[in-house]
Amino acid sequence: MKLSKILFSSAVLAALVFGFASCKEDEDEHDLLEVSGSTASVDYTNETATMQRGFVSTRTNHRAAVAVFTIDTKASTKDAGNLGFLFDVVKTSASDHKTANDGVTVDTYSFGNVTVNYNGTNLRTYVSLFKGVATKDANGNSLLDGSSNFKGADGKEASASGNGVTSAKETECLKTWTSLSGIKADSNGLLKVAVVVTPVAPTSDDANGSYSVNFYDASSVLSSGSKSDPSSWVSSSAKSLASATVAASWTAKASTEESKLPQSLIAFYAAVKPTSTFVGNINLPYIQNEAEVIEWDDVQY
């Protein structure tokens, strides 16, 4: 259904205040994504006949966050690829019943996913919630390539009917592909859109919370905002271009203040289509967490 989906492994990198230290564990033959400061960038030409994907995970917790997507339309081939921001990333385990390795478990993940694409005419997006996504099967074989969607521990692509444990489940929260009308490239050919992800307390005690996902013109993001105050990040006159609600992995009391809601991890990915060049980035100008830092896991798949 959706080309361009990939997930990550984890590895620890030193905490830096919006900084980055290069100590790469090169598990990605493409080296597709590069990270610096608070930005994950792609500048890549795929000369093969298959989709190539790159992923950078973090060990950074978030509550609210702003992700600004930029696609360079002049440097990129038409409809070259996709950029993705993953939030509320949670790691679990599931038995892989497909292999002969009895008792072996594989890591699986759940997360909210915002993906942005430019098809040569429109800037487009979708938002989905994934559960039970695996990167490798119990034999250590990659589950990322050769498909158009994330896979579960059973090796099958995510679907609405997955159980979210051994089979990956996808819940579409904003339809694929929703056009973000009104976003135009600037004189340099750069298309930009800002995505604000905000946690919301449940309406009843000890129930699952949610995330509000809103899209804005990137010019609406204020440079004078306070990192601890999400209400100061976007101009009060800004109008949401699209919105979605994504169920959260955590539970909380209904009276919990936004600044006290549970935190989860974030990650980034990019995908470049066959015989295409893709140039773009995702920047985090604001992230609400305890330490106000970004800790990169410089491990790619």
Backbone as numpy.savetxt, mean C-alpha at the origin, in Angstrom:
# Nx Ny Nz CAx CAy CAz Cx Cy Cz
-7.94 -10.22 -12.07 -8.76 -9.02 -12.07 -7.91 -7.76 -12.07
-6.95 -7.64 -11.11 -6.14 -6.44 -11.03 -4.67 -6.80 -11.23
-4.08 -6.26 -12.26 -2.65 -6.44 -12.46 -1.92 -5.55 -11.48
-0.87 -6.05 -10.89 0.04 -5.23 -10.10 0.03 -5.48 -8.62
-0.27 -6.65 -8.14 -0.36 -6.80 -6.71 0.77 -7.65 -6.16
1.43 -7.20 -5.07 2.54 -7.91 -4.50 2.64 -7.64 -3.01
3.30 -8.50 -2.28 3.48 -8.27 -0.85 4.94 -8.47 -0.48
5.23 -8.44 0.81 6.60 -8.31 1.26 7.02 -9.36 2.24
8.36 -9.38 2.53 8.88 -10.07 3.69 9.33 -9.01 4.66
9.80 -9.39 5.86 10.23 -8.38 6.82 11.70 -8.52 7.14
12.34 -7.40 7.42 13.73 -7.36 7.87 13.91 -6.05 8.60
14.73 -6.02 9.64 14.81 -4.83 10.49 15.86 -3.86 9.96
15.50 -2.60 9.89 16.45 -1.55 9.54 16.39 -0.49 10.64
17.47 0.21 10.87 17.54 1.17 11.97 16.51 2.26 11.83
15.99 2.73 12.96 15.00 3.80 12.96 15.69 5.13 12.68
15.09 5.88 11.74 15.61 7.18 11.39 14.46 8.17 11.34
14.68 9.38 11.80 13.63 10.38 11.73 13.52 10.86 10.30
12.53 10.33 9.59 12.35 10.57 8.17 13.67 10.42 7.43
14.39 9.36 7.77 15.68 9.11 7.14 15.78 7.70 6.64
16.87 7.41 5.93 17.06 6.10 5.31 18.53 5.76 5.30
18.86 4.52 5.67 20.23 4.04 5.59 20.27 2.85 4.67
21.18 2.85 3.70 21.21 1.79 2.70 21.98 0.59 3.21
21.28 -0.51 3.41 21.89 -1.77 3.83 21.03 -2.86 3.23
21.11 -2.96 1.92 20.12 -3.70 1.15 20.31 -5.20 1.19
19.24 -5.92 1.53 19.18 -7.35 1.33 18.47 -7.55 0.01
19.23 -7.86 -1.04 18.69 -7.86 -2.39 17.99 -9.18 -2.69
16.71 -9.25 -2.34 15.91 -10.41 -2.63 15.04 -10.17 -3.86
15.28 -9.04 -4.54 14.52 -8.69 -5.73 15.49 -8.51 -6.89
15.40 -9.35 -7.88 16.32 -9.27 -9.00 16.13 -8.00 -9.81
14.97 -7.34 -9.64 14.69 -6.15 -10.43 15.22 -4.87 -9.78
15.33 -4.85 -8.44 15.66 -3.61 -7.73 14.78 -2.48 -8.23
13.49 -2.73 -8.27 12.55 -1.82 -8.90 12.30 -0.57 -8.08
12.14 -0.71 -6.78 11.85 0.42 -5.92 13.10 0.91 -5.19
13.19 2.21 -5.04 14.26 2.82 -4.25 13.61 3.68 -3.17
14.26 3.78 -2.02 13.70 4.57 -0.92 14.71 5.58 -0.44
14.22 6.76 -0.10 15.06 7.82 0.44 14.20 8.73 1.28
14.62 8.97 2.52 13.83 9.79 3.40 12.44 9.21 3.59
11.42 9.98 3.26 10.04 9.53 3.42 9.39 9.18 2.09
10.22 8.84 1.08 9.70 8.60 -0.26 10.15 7.25 -0.81
9.21 6.53 -1.41 9.50 5.30 -2.16 9.28 5.60 -3.64
10.31 5.36 -4.47 10.27 5.77 -5.87 10.48 4.60 -6.81
9.89 4.71 -8.01 10.14 3.77 -9.09 10.58 4.55 -10.32
11.65 4.10 -10.96 12.14 4.66 -12.22 12.73 3.47 -12.95
11.88 2.75 -13.68 12.25 1.41 -14.13 11.70 1.11 -15.51
12.50 0.42 -16.31 12.07 -0.06 -17.61 12.02 -1.58 -17.59
10.85 -2.11 -17.85 10.64 -3.56 -17.89 10.79 -4.01 -19.35
11.88 -4.69 -19.64 12.16 -5.13 -21.01 11.67 -6.55 -21.27
10.95 -7.12 -20.31 10.48 -8.50 -20.45 9.03 -8.53 -20.92
8.52 -9.75 -21.08 7.14 -9.95 -21.52 6.20 -10.23 -20.36
6.69 -10.05 -19.11 5.86 -10.32 -17.94 5.86 -9.11 -17.01
4.80 -9.00 -16.21 4.73 -7.94 -15.21 5.85 -8.12 -14.20
6.51 -7.01 -13.83 7.54 -7.05 -12.79 7.11 -6.17 -11.64
7.36 -6.67 -10.42 6.86 -6.00 -9.23 7.98 -5.74 -8.23
7.86 -4.65 -7.50 8.79 -4.33 -6.43 8.02 -3.92 -5.19
8.62 -4.16 -4.02 7.93 -3.88 -2.77 8.93 -3.42 -1.72
8.57 -2.41 -0.96 9.36 -1.99 0.19 8.44 -1.95 1.40
8.79 -2.72 2.41 8.02 -2.72 3.65 8.65 -1.76 4.65
7.91 -1.44 5.68 8.45 -0.62 6.77 8.14 -1.30 8.09
8.80 -0.83 9.11 8.45 -1.23 10.47 7.88 -0.01 11.19
7.15 0.79 10.42 6.59 2.04 10.93 5.11 1.88 11.27
4.76 2.21 12.49 3.36 2.19 12.89 2.67 3.48 12.46
1.37 3.39 12.24 0.62 4.58 11.85 -0.76 4.57 12.50
-1.29 5.73 12.65 -2.72 5.92 12.87 -3.21 6.61 11.58
-3.29 7.94 11.62 -3.60 8.64 10.37 -2.32 8.83 9.56
-2.45 8.97 8.24 -1.29 9.19 7.37 -1.74 9.84 6.08
-0.82 10.58 5.47 -1.04 11.15 4.14 -0.01 10.54 3.19
-0.50 9.99 2.08 0.38 9.46 1.04 0.13 10.26 -0.24
1.16 10.92 -0.74 1.05 11.68 -1.97 1.66 10.88 -3.12
0.82 10.50 -4.08 1.24 9.73 -5.25 1.62 10.70 -6.38
2.73 10.42 -7.05 3.15 11.20 -8.22 3.48 10.25 -9.37
2.91 10.49 -10.54 3.25 9.73 -11.74 3.77 10.71 -12.78
4.96 10.43 -13.32 5.58 11.27 -14.34 5.09 10.79 -15.71
4.13 11.51 -16.26 3.50 11.07 -17.51 4.41 11.26 -18.73
5.36 12.19 -18.64 6.27 12.40 -19.76 7.35 11.33 -19.82
7.82 10.90 -18.66 8.89 9.90 -18.62 8.37 8.48 -18.69
7.08 8.30 -18.43 6.49 6.96 -18.39 5.81 6.60 -19.70
5.83 5.32 -20.03 5.05 4.80 -21.14 3.57 4.90 -20.79
2.71 5.03 -21.78 1.28 5.07 -21.53 0.82 3.81 -20.80
0.06 3.99 -19.71 -0.47 2.88 -18.91 0.65 1.92 -18.51
1.74 2.48 -17.97 2.96 1.70 -17.73 2.90 0.83 -16.49
2.14 1.28 -15.47 2.15 0.50 -14.24 1.34 1.15 -13.14
1.49 0.62 -11.93 0.69 1.05 -10.79 1.56 1.31 -9.57
1.09 2.23 -8.73 1.71 2.50 -7.44 0.72 2.15 -6.34
1.22 1.55 -5.26 0.33 1.14 -4.19 0.83 1.50 -2.81
-0.10 1.91 -1.96 0.16 2.22 -0.55 -0.65 1.25 0.29
0.02 0.48 1.16 -0.65 -0.49 2.01 -0.64 0.01 3.45
-1.77 -0.10 4.12 -1.89 0.36 5.51 -2.56 -0.71 6.36
-2.48 -0.55 7.67 -3.03 -1.54 8.61 -2.53 -2.95 8.26
-1.21 -3.05 8.05 -0.60 -4.32 7.67 -0.40 -5.17 8.93
-0.95 -6.38 8.91 -0.86 -7.30 10.05 -0.38 -8.66 9.57
0.59 -9.21 10.28 1.16 -10.52 9.93 0.55 -11.62 10.80
0.15 -12.72 10.15 -0.36 -13.89 10.86 0.28 -15.13 10.26
-0.24 -16.31 10.57 0.25 -17.56 9.98 -0.93 -18.43 9.59
-0.73 -19.24 8.56 -1.77 -20.17 8.12 -1.12 -21.44 7.62
-1.76 -22.58 7.84 -1.24 -23.84 7.33 -1.47 -23.91 5.83
-0.47 -24.41 5.12 -0.58 -24.58 3.67 -0.94 -26.03 3.41
-2.21 -26.27 3.11 -2.67 -27.64 2.94 -2.38 -28.18 1.54
-1.82 -27.33 0.69 -1.60 -27.75 -0.69 -0.31 -28.57 -0.84
0.67 -28.35 0.06 1.96 -29.00 -0.05 2.03 -30.25 0.79
3.12 -31.00 0.59 3.32 -32.23 1.36 4.03 -31.97 2.68
4.32 -30.71 2.97 5.04 -30.37 4.19 4.07 -30.28 5.36
3.70 -31.41 5.90 2.74 -31.44 7.00 3.27 -30.64 8.18
2.40 -29.82 8.72 2.75 -29.05 9.90 3.50 -27.76 9.61
3.89 -27.54 8.37 4.61 -26.32 8.01 3.62 -25.17 7.85
3.96 -24.02 8.39 3.10 -22.85 8.24 3.80 -21.80 7.41
3.04 -20.94 6.81 3.60 -19.84 6.03 3.04 -18.53 6.57
3.82 -17.47 6.44 3.36 -16.16 6.88 2.27 -15.65 5.94
1.24 -15.10 6.51 0.20 -14.45 5.71 -0.06 -13.06 6.28
-0.71 -12.24 5.48 -0.87 -10.84 5.85 -2.28 -10.36 5.51
-2.72 -9.38 6.30 -3.92 -8.63 5.95 -3.54 -7.16 5.87
-4.24 -6.41 5.02 -3.91 -5.00 4.84 -4.97 -4.31 4.00
-5.03 -2.99 4.18 -5.79 -2.15 3.26 -4.86 -1.72 2.14
-5.39 -1.58 0.93 -4.57 -1.32 -0.24 -5.17 -0.19 -1.07
-4.39 0.87 -1.30 -4.77 1.95 -2.21 -3.82 1.89 -3.40
-4.36 1.68 -4.59 -3.55 1.62 -5.80 -3.96 2.73 -6.77
-2.94 3.37 -7.39 -3.19 4.45 -8.34 -2.53 4.09 -9.67
-3.23 4.42 -10.77 -2.78 4.11 -12.12 -3.16 5.25 -13.05
-2.31 5.52 -14.06 -2.65 6.47 -15.12 -2.67 5.71 -16.43
-3.82 5.67 -17.08 -3.98 4.86 -18.29 -3.74 5.64 -19.59
-3.19 6.85 -19.44 -2.95 7.70 -20.60 -4.02 8.74 -20.80
-5.16 8.54 -20.12 -6.27 9.48 -20.20 -6.70 9.97 -18.82
-6.87 9.02 -17.90 -7.38 9.35 -16.57 -6.48 8.79 -15.47
-6.40 9.53 -14.36 -5.80 9.01 -13.15 -6.87 8.18 -12.47
-6.55 6.92 -12.14 -7.56 5.99 -11.64 -7.08 5.32 -10.35
-8.02 4.76 -9.62 -7.67 4.14 -8.35 -8.63 3.02 -8.00
-8.27 2.25 -7.01 -9.19 1.35 -6.32 -8.69 1.18 -4.89
-9.57 0.78 -4.00 -9.24 0.50 -2.61 -9.81 -0.86 -2.25
-8.99 -1.73 -1.69 -9.45 -3.06 -1.30 -8.88 -3.44 0.06
-9.57 -4.36 0.73 -9.09 -4.99 1.95 -8.73 -6.43 1.63
-7.51 -6.82 1.95 -7.05 -8.18 1.72 -6.79 -8.89 3.04
-7.13 -10.17 3.08 -6.83 -11.01 4.24 -6.27 -12.34 3.75
-5.29 -12.86 4.51 -4.75 -14.17 4.19 -3.86 -14.20 2.98
-3.14 -13.12 2.70 -2.23 -13.07 1.55 -0.88 -13.66 1.94
-0.33 -14.52 1.09 0.98 -15.14 1.33 1.94 -14.74 0.23
3.24 -14.66 0.57 4.26 -14.36 -0.42 4.94 -15.63 -0.93
4.99 -16.66 -0.07 5.63 -17.93 -0.45 4.79 -19.09 0.08
4.88 -20.25 -0.60 4.21 -21.43 -0.09 5.13 -22.14 0.90
4.69 -23.26 1.44 5.46 -23.95 2.46 6.75 -24.55 1.94
6.89 -24.64 0.62 8.13 -25.13 0.02 9.10 -24.00 -0.29
8.71 -22.77 0.02 9.57 -21.63 -0.24 9.43 -21.05 -1.63
8.45 -21.52 -2.40 8.23 -21.01 -3.75 7.43 -19.71 -3.72
7.83 -18.75 -4.55 7.14 -17.47 -4.58 5.71 -17.61 -5.07
4.82 -16.89 -4.42 3.41 -16.84 -4.84 3.07 -15.49 -5.47
4.10 -14.68 -5.73 3.86 -13.32 -6.20 3.73 -13.21 -7.71
4.50 -13.99 -8.44 4.54 -13.84 -9.89 3.55 -14.77 -10.59
3.32 -14.47 -11.87 2.49 -15.34 -12.69 1.01 -15.25 -12.44
0.56 -14.16 -11.80 -0.87 -13.99 -11.57 -1.19 -12.50 -11.54
-2.48 -12.19 -11.58 -2.91 -10.80 -11.60 -3.40 -10.31 -10.25
-3.28 -11.14 -9.23 -3.76 -10.76 -7.91 -2.89 -11.42 -6.85
-2.99 -10.96 -5.61 -2.33 -11.62 -4.50 -2.86 -13.05 -4.37
-2.06 -13.91 -3.77 -2.47 -15.29 -3.55 -2.47 -15.63 -2.06
-3.22 -16.68 -1.73 -3.23 -17.17 -0.36 -2.27 -18.33 -0.19
-2.25 -18.92 0.99 -1.36 -20.05 1.27 -1.70 -21.28 0.44
-2.91 -21.31 -0.11 -3.30 -22.44 -0.97 -2.83 -22.25 -2.41
-2.18 -21.12 -2.70 -1.67 -20.86 -4.05 -2.69 -20.29 -5.01
-3.90 -20.02 -4.53 -4.95 -19.50 -5.39 -5.07 -17.98 -5.21
-5.52 -17.32 -6.28 -5.66 -15.88 -6.24 -6.77 -15.44 -5.28
-6.57 -14.26 -4.69 -7.56 -13.72 -3.77 -8.89 -13.50 -4.48
-9.96 -13.73 -3.76 -11.31 -13.53 -4.30 -12.24 -13.17 -3.16
-13.43 -12.76 -3.52 -14.42 -12.41 -2.51 -14.86 -13.61 -1.69
-14.67 -14.80 -2.24 -15.11 -16.02 -1.55 -14.01 -16.66 -0.71
-12.79 -16.09 -0.69 -11.72 -16.64 0.12 -12.06 -16.59 1.60
-11.44 -17.50 2.39 -11.76 -17.52 3.82 -10.85 -16.60 4.63
-9.84 -16.00 4.00 -8.97 -15.06 4.69 -7.96 -15.71 5.59
-7.86 -17.03 5.54 -6.89 -17.76 6.37 -5.95 -18.55 5.47
-6.44 -19.65 4.92 -5.62 -20.43 3.99 -5.87 -20.01 2.55
-6.97 -19.34 2.29 -7.25 -18.79 0.95 -7.45 -17.29 1.09
-6.80 -16.53 0.20 -6.83 -15.07 0.32 -8.21 -14.52 -0.03
-8.63 -13.55 0.75 -9.93 -12.90 0.55 -9.73 -11.44 0.20
-10.41 -10.98 -0.85 -10.39 -9.57 -1.22 -11.79 -8.99 -1.10
-11.87 -7.87 -0.38 -13.12 -7.12 -0.28 -12.90 -5.77 -0.94
-13.56 -5.53 -2.04 -13.39 -4.28 -2.77 -14.16 -3.17 -2.07
-13.45 -2.10 -1.72 -14.06 -0.99 -0.98 -14.31 0.23 -1.86
-13.51 0.39 -2.92 -13.73 1.41 -3.94 -13.46 0.75 -5.28
-14.42 0.80 -6.15 -14.42 0.02 -7.39 -13.18 0.26 -8.25
-12.72 -0.83 -8.87 -11.63 -0.78 -9.85 -12.20 -0.47 -11.24
-11.71 0.40 -12.03 -10.85 1.51 -11.69 -11.74 2.74 -11.59
-11.74 3.42 -10.45 -12.50 4.65 -10.27 -11.67 5.83 -10.75
-12.22 6.64 -11.65 -11.50 7.80 -12.17 -11.48 8.92 -11.14
-10.34 9.56 -11.00 -10.19 10.71 -10.10 -10.29 11.97 -10.97
-11.51 12.38 -11.22 -11.76 13.51 -12.12 -11.21 14.80 -11.54
-10.72 15.65 -12.41 -10.20 16.94 -12.00 -8.71 16.98 -11.78
-8.06 15.81 -11.72 -6.61 15.78 -11.55 -5.94 15.89 -12.92
-5.17 16.93 -13.11 -4.48 17.16 -14.38 -2.98 17.24 -14.16
-2.21 16.82 -15.16 -0.76 16.92 -15.06 -0.32 18.38 -15.11
0.76 18.70 -14.39 1.29 20.06 -14.43 2.16 20.23 -15.67
2.82 21.38 -15.78 3.60 21.68 -16.99 4.78 20.74 -17.19
5.17 20.06 -16.12 6.26 19.09 -16.20 5.76 17.67 -16.45
4.44 17.53 -16.61 3.88 16.21 -16.85 3.65 15.38 -15.62
3.68 16.01 -14.45 3.52 15.27 -13.20 2.05 15.26 -12.76
1.53 14.08 -12.55 0.18 13.90 -12.01 0.31 13.57 -10.53
-0.41 14.31 -9.67 -0.30 14.09 -8.24 -1.68 13.98 -7.60
-1.79 13.08 -6.64 -3.00 12.97 -5.85 -2.62 12.60 -4.43
-3.32 13.17 -3.46 -3.06 12.89 -2.05 -4.13 11.97 -1.50
-3.72 10.99 -0.71 -4.64 10.07 -0.06 -4.47 10.20 1.45
-5.56 10.49 2.14 -5.54 10.62 3.59 -6.25 9.42 4.20
-5.51 8.67 5.00 -6.05 7.48 5.67 -6.20 7.81 7.15
-7.42 7.70 7.67 -7.71 8.11 9.04 -8.42 7.00 9.79
-7.93 6.61 10.98 -8.62 5.57 11.76 -9.89 6.11 12.38
-10.89 5.26 12.50 -12.18 5.65 13.07 -12.57 4.63 14.14
-12.94 5.12 15.31 -13.35 4.24 16.40 -14.66 3.54 16.04
-14.89 2.34 16.58 -16.15 1.63 16.31 -17.32 2.33 16.99
-18.50 1.98 16.58 -19.70 2.59 17.17 -20.14 1.90 18.44
-19.57 0.72 18.70 -19.86 0.01 19.95 -18.57 -0.52 20.54
-18.53 -0.71 21.84 -17.31 -1.12 22.52 -16.81 -2.49 22.05
-15.48 -2.60 21.96 -14.79 -3.85 21.64 -15.17 -4.42 20.28
-15.57 -3.54 19.37 -15.84 -3.94 17.99 -14.69 -3.46 17.11
-14.66 -3.96 15.88 -13.61 -3.53 14.95 -13.83 -2.09 14.53
-12.74 -1.33 14.50 -12.79 0.01 13.98 -12.72 -0.01 12.47
-12.41 1.14 11.87 -12.32 1.22 10.42 -11.34 2.33 10.04
-11.07 2.43 8.74 -10.27 3.52 8.21 -11.08 4.26 7.17
-11.06 5.59 7.27 -11.64 6.45 6.25 -10.53 6.80 5.26
-10.77 6.55 3.98 -9.79 6.83 2.93 -10.36 7.90 2.01
-9.68 9.03 1.94 -10.16 10.13 1.11 -9.06 10.60 0.16
-9.46 10.93 -1.08 -8.55 11.38 -2.12 -8.74 12.89 -2.33
-7.61 13.61 -2.43 -7.64 15.05 -2.65 -6.62 15.44 -3.71
-6.84 16.60 -4.33 -5.80 17.19 -5.15 -4.59 17.42 -4.24
-3.40 17.08 -4.72 -2.20 17.17 -3.88 -1.92 18.58 -3.40
-2.40 19.57 -4.13 -2.19 20.97 -3.72 -2.95 21.30 -2.44
-3.87 20.43 -2.04 -4.64 20.66 -0.82 -3.86 20.33 0.44
-2.76 19.57 0.30 -1.95 19.21 1.45 -1.14 20.41 1.90
-1.26 20.76 3.18 -0.60 21.95 3.71 0.79 21.62 4.24
1.74 22.50 3.98 3.10 22.29 4.47 3.26 22.73 5.92
2.28 23.47 6.43 2.38 24.03 7.78 1.66 23.20 8.84
1.21 21.99 8.46 0.46 21.18 9.40 1.29 20.63 10.54
0.62 20.22 11.60 1.27 19.59 12.75 1.19 18.08 12.59
2.32 17.40 12.76 2.35 15.95 12.55 1.42 15.21 13.51
1.14 15.79 14.64 0.28 15.14 15.63 -1.20 15.49 15.47
-1.50 16.37 14.51 -2.88 16.84 14.34 -3.35 16.66 12.90
-3.97 15.52 12.57 -4.40 15.25 11.20 -5.34 16.30 10.62
-6.09 17.00 11.48 -7.02 18.01 10.97 -6.29 19.19 10.33
-4.97 19.30 10.57 -4.19 20.42 10.02 -3.44 20.04 8.75
-3.62 18.83 8.26 -2.83 18.35 7.13 -3.36 18.79 5.77
-4.68 18.95 5.67 -5.32 19.27 4.40 -6.15 20.53 4.55
-6.15 21.35 3.53 -6.92 22.59 3.56 -8.39 22.32 3.90
-8.95 23.16 4.75 -10.34 22.98 5.17 -11.32 23.15 4.02
-10.89 23.80 2.94 -11.77 24.01 1.78 -11.65 22.90 0.74
-10.75 21.97 0.97 -10.53 20.89 -0.01 -11.74 19.97 -0.08
-12.05 19.52 -1.30 -13.16 18.60 -1.52 -12.62 17.22 -1.87
-13.20 16.22 -1.23 -12.78 14.85 -1.48 -13.18 14.44 -2.90
-12.22 13.87 -3.66 -12.48 13.42 -5.02 -13.11 12.03 -5.05
-12.82 11.25 -4.04 -13.37 9.90 -3.89 -13.10 9.47 -2.47
-13.87 8.51 -1.98 -13.69 8.07 -0.60 -14.09 6.61 -0.46
-13.57 5.98 0.58 -13.89 4.59 0.87 -13.74 4.35 2.36
-14.39 3.32 2.84 -14.25 2.88 4.23 -13.72 1.46 4.22
-12.64 1.23 4.99 -12.00 -0.07 5.04 -12.03 -0.58 6.48
-12.51 -1.78 6.70 -12.56 -2.36 8.04 -11.15 -2.51 8.59
-10.98 -2.20 9.86 -9.67 -2.29 10.51 -9.46 -3.66 11.12
-8.19 -3.99 11.35 -7.85 -5.27 11.96 -8.03 -5.25 13.47
-8.09 -4.04 14.06 -8.08 -3.90 15.50 -9.48 -3.57 16.07
-9.62 -3.77 17.36 -10.84 -3.41 18.08 -10.51 -2.29 19.07
-11.54 -1.58 19.50 -11.34 -0.49 20.44 -12.67 -0.15 21.11
-12.61 0.67 22.13 -13.81 1.19 22.76 -14.38 2.29 21.88
-15.69 2.44 21.90 -16.34 3.44 21.06 -15.90 4.85 21.41
-15.51 5.08 22.65 -15.15 6.42 23.10 -13.67 6.75 22.89
-12.90 5.85 22.29 -11.46 6.05 22.13 -11.17 7.22 21.19
-10.31 8.14 21.64 -9.92 9.25 20.80 -9.06 8.76 19.64
-9.10 9.49 18.54 -8.34 9.09 17.35 -6.86 8.91 17.68
-6.30 9.80 18.49 -4.87 9.76 18.79 -4.49 8.60 19.70
-5.50 7.87 20.21 -5.24 6.74 21.10 -5.64 5.41 20.48
-6.11 5.42 19.25 -6.51 4.18 18.60 -5.28 3.32 18.29
-5.44 2.01 18.15 -4.30 1.13 17.88 -3.57 1.51 16.60
-2.30 1.11 16.54 -1.46 1.41 15.38 -1.17 0.13 14.59
-0.90 0.29 13.30 -0.53 -0.83 12.43 0.58 -0.37 11.51
1.12 -1.31 10.72 2.26 -1.02 9.85 1.83 -0.54 8.46
2.79 0.08 7.75 2.56 0.53 6.39 3.60 -0.08 5.45
3.30 -0.07 4.14 4.21 -0.59 3.12 3.87 0.04 1.78
4.72 -0.18 0.77 4.55 0.41 -0.56 4.86 -0.63 -1.62
4.23 -0.51 -2.78 4.61 -1.38 -3.89 4.45 -0.64 -5.22
5.12 -1.18 -6.23 4.97 -0.68 -7.60 5.00 -1.87 -8.54
4.34 -1.74 -9.67 4.35 -2.79 -10.70 4.54 -2.13 -12.05
5.40 -2.72 -12.87 5.68 -2.18 -14.20 5.28 -3.22 -15.24
4.46 -2.80 -16.18 3.94 -3.72 -17.18 5.01 -4.07 -18.23
4.79 -5.15 -18.98 5.78 -5.58 -19.98 6.13 -4.49 -20.98
7.40 -4.43 -21.35 7.94 -3.49 -22.34 7.51 -2.05 -22.06
7.55 -1.68 -20.79 7.12 -0.34 -20.39 8.14 0.31 -19.47
8.12 1.64 -19.46 8.91 2.42 -18.50 7.95 3.15 -17.57
8.22 3.06 -16.29 7.33 3.66 -15.29 8.17 4.50 -14.33
7.76 5.77 -14.17 8.44 6.69 -13.27 7.42 7.33 -12.35
7.63 7.23 -11.05 6.71 7.82 -10.09 7.20 7.61 -8.68
6.44 8.09 -7.71 6.81 7.89 -6.31 5.62 8.06 -5.39
5.81 7.62 -4.15 4.85 7.86 -3.07 5.62 8.50 -1.93
5.14 9.64 -1.49 5.77 10.38 -0.39 4.82 10.46 0.79
5.37 10.35 2.00 4.59 10.49 3.22 4.93 11.80 3.91
4.22 12.88 3.62 4.51 14.15 4.28 4.08 14.16 5.74
3.06 13.37 6.05 2.57 13.29 7.43 2.26 11.85 7.79
2.63 11.48 9.00 2.25 10.18 9.55 2.09 10.34 11.05
0.97 9.91 11.56 0.67 10.07 12.98 1.03 8.77 13.71
2.11 8.83 14.50 2.47 7.71 15.36 3.21 8.23 16.57
3.62 7.31 17.44 4.22 7.73 18.69 5.56 8.43 18.49
6.39 7.89 17.61 7.75 8.40 17.47 7.91 9.37 16.29
6.91 9.43 15.41 6.99 10.25 14.21 8.24 9.94 13.39
8.47 8.64 13.17 9.61 8.20 12.38 9.15 7.25 11.30
9.99 7.09 10.28 9.80 6.05 9.29 10.98 5.09 9.41
10.70 3.84 9.67 11.73 2.81 9.74 11.55 1.92 8.52
12.50 2.00 7.58 12.39 1.23 6.35 12.91 -0.18 6.54
12.21 -1.14 5.96 12.72 -2.49 5.76 13.15 -2.55 4.31
14.44 -2.45 4.05 14.89 -2.37 2.67 15.01 -3.78 2.07
13.90 -4.45 1.98 13.83 -5.78 1.41 12.78 -5.77 0.33
13.13 -6.25 -0.84 12.23 -6.19 -1.98 11.96 -7.57 -2.54
10.80 -7.71 -3.15 10.46 -8.93 -3.88 10.05 -8.54 -5.29
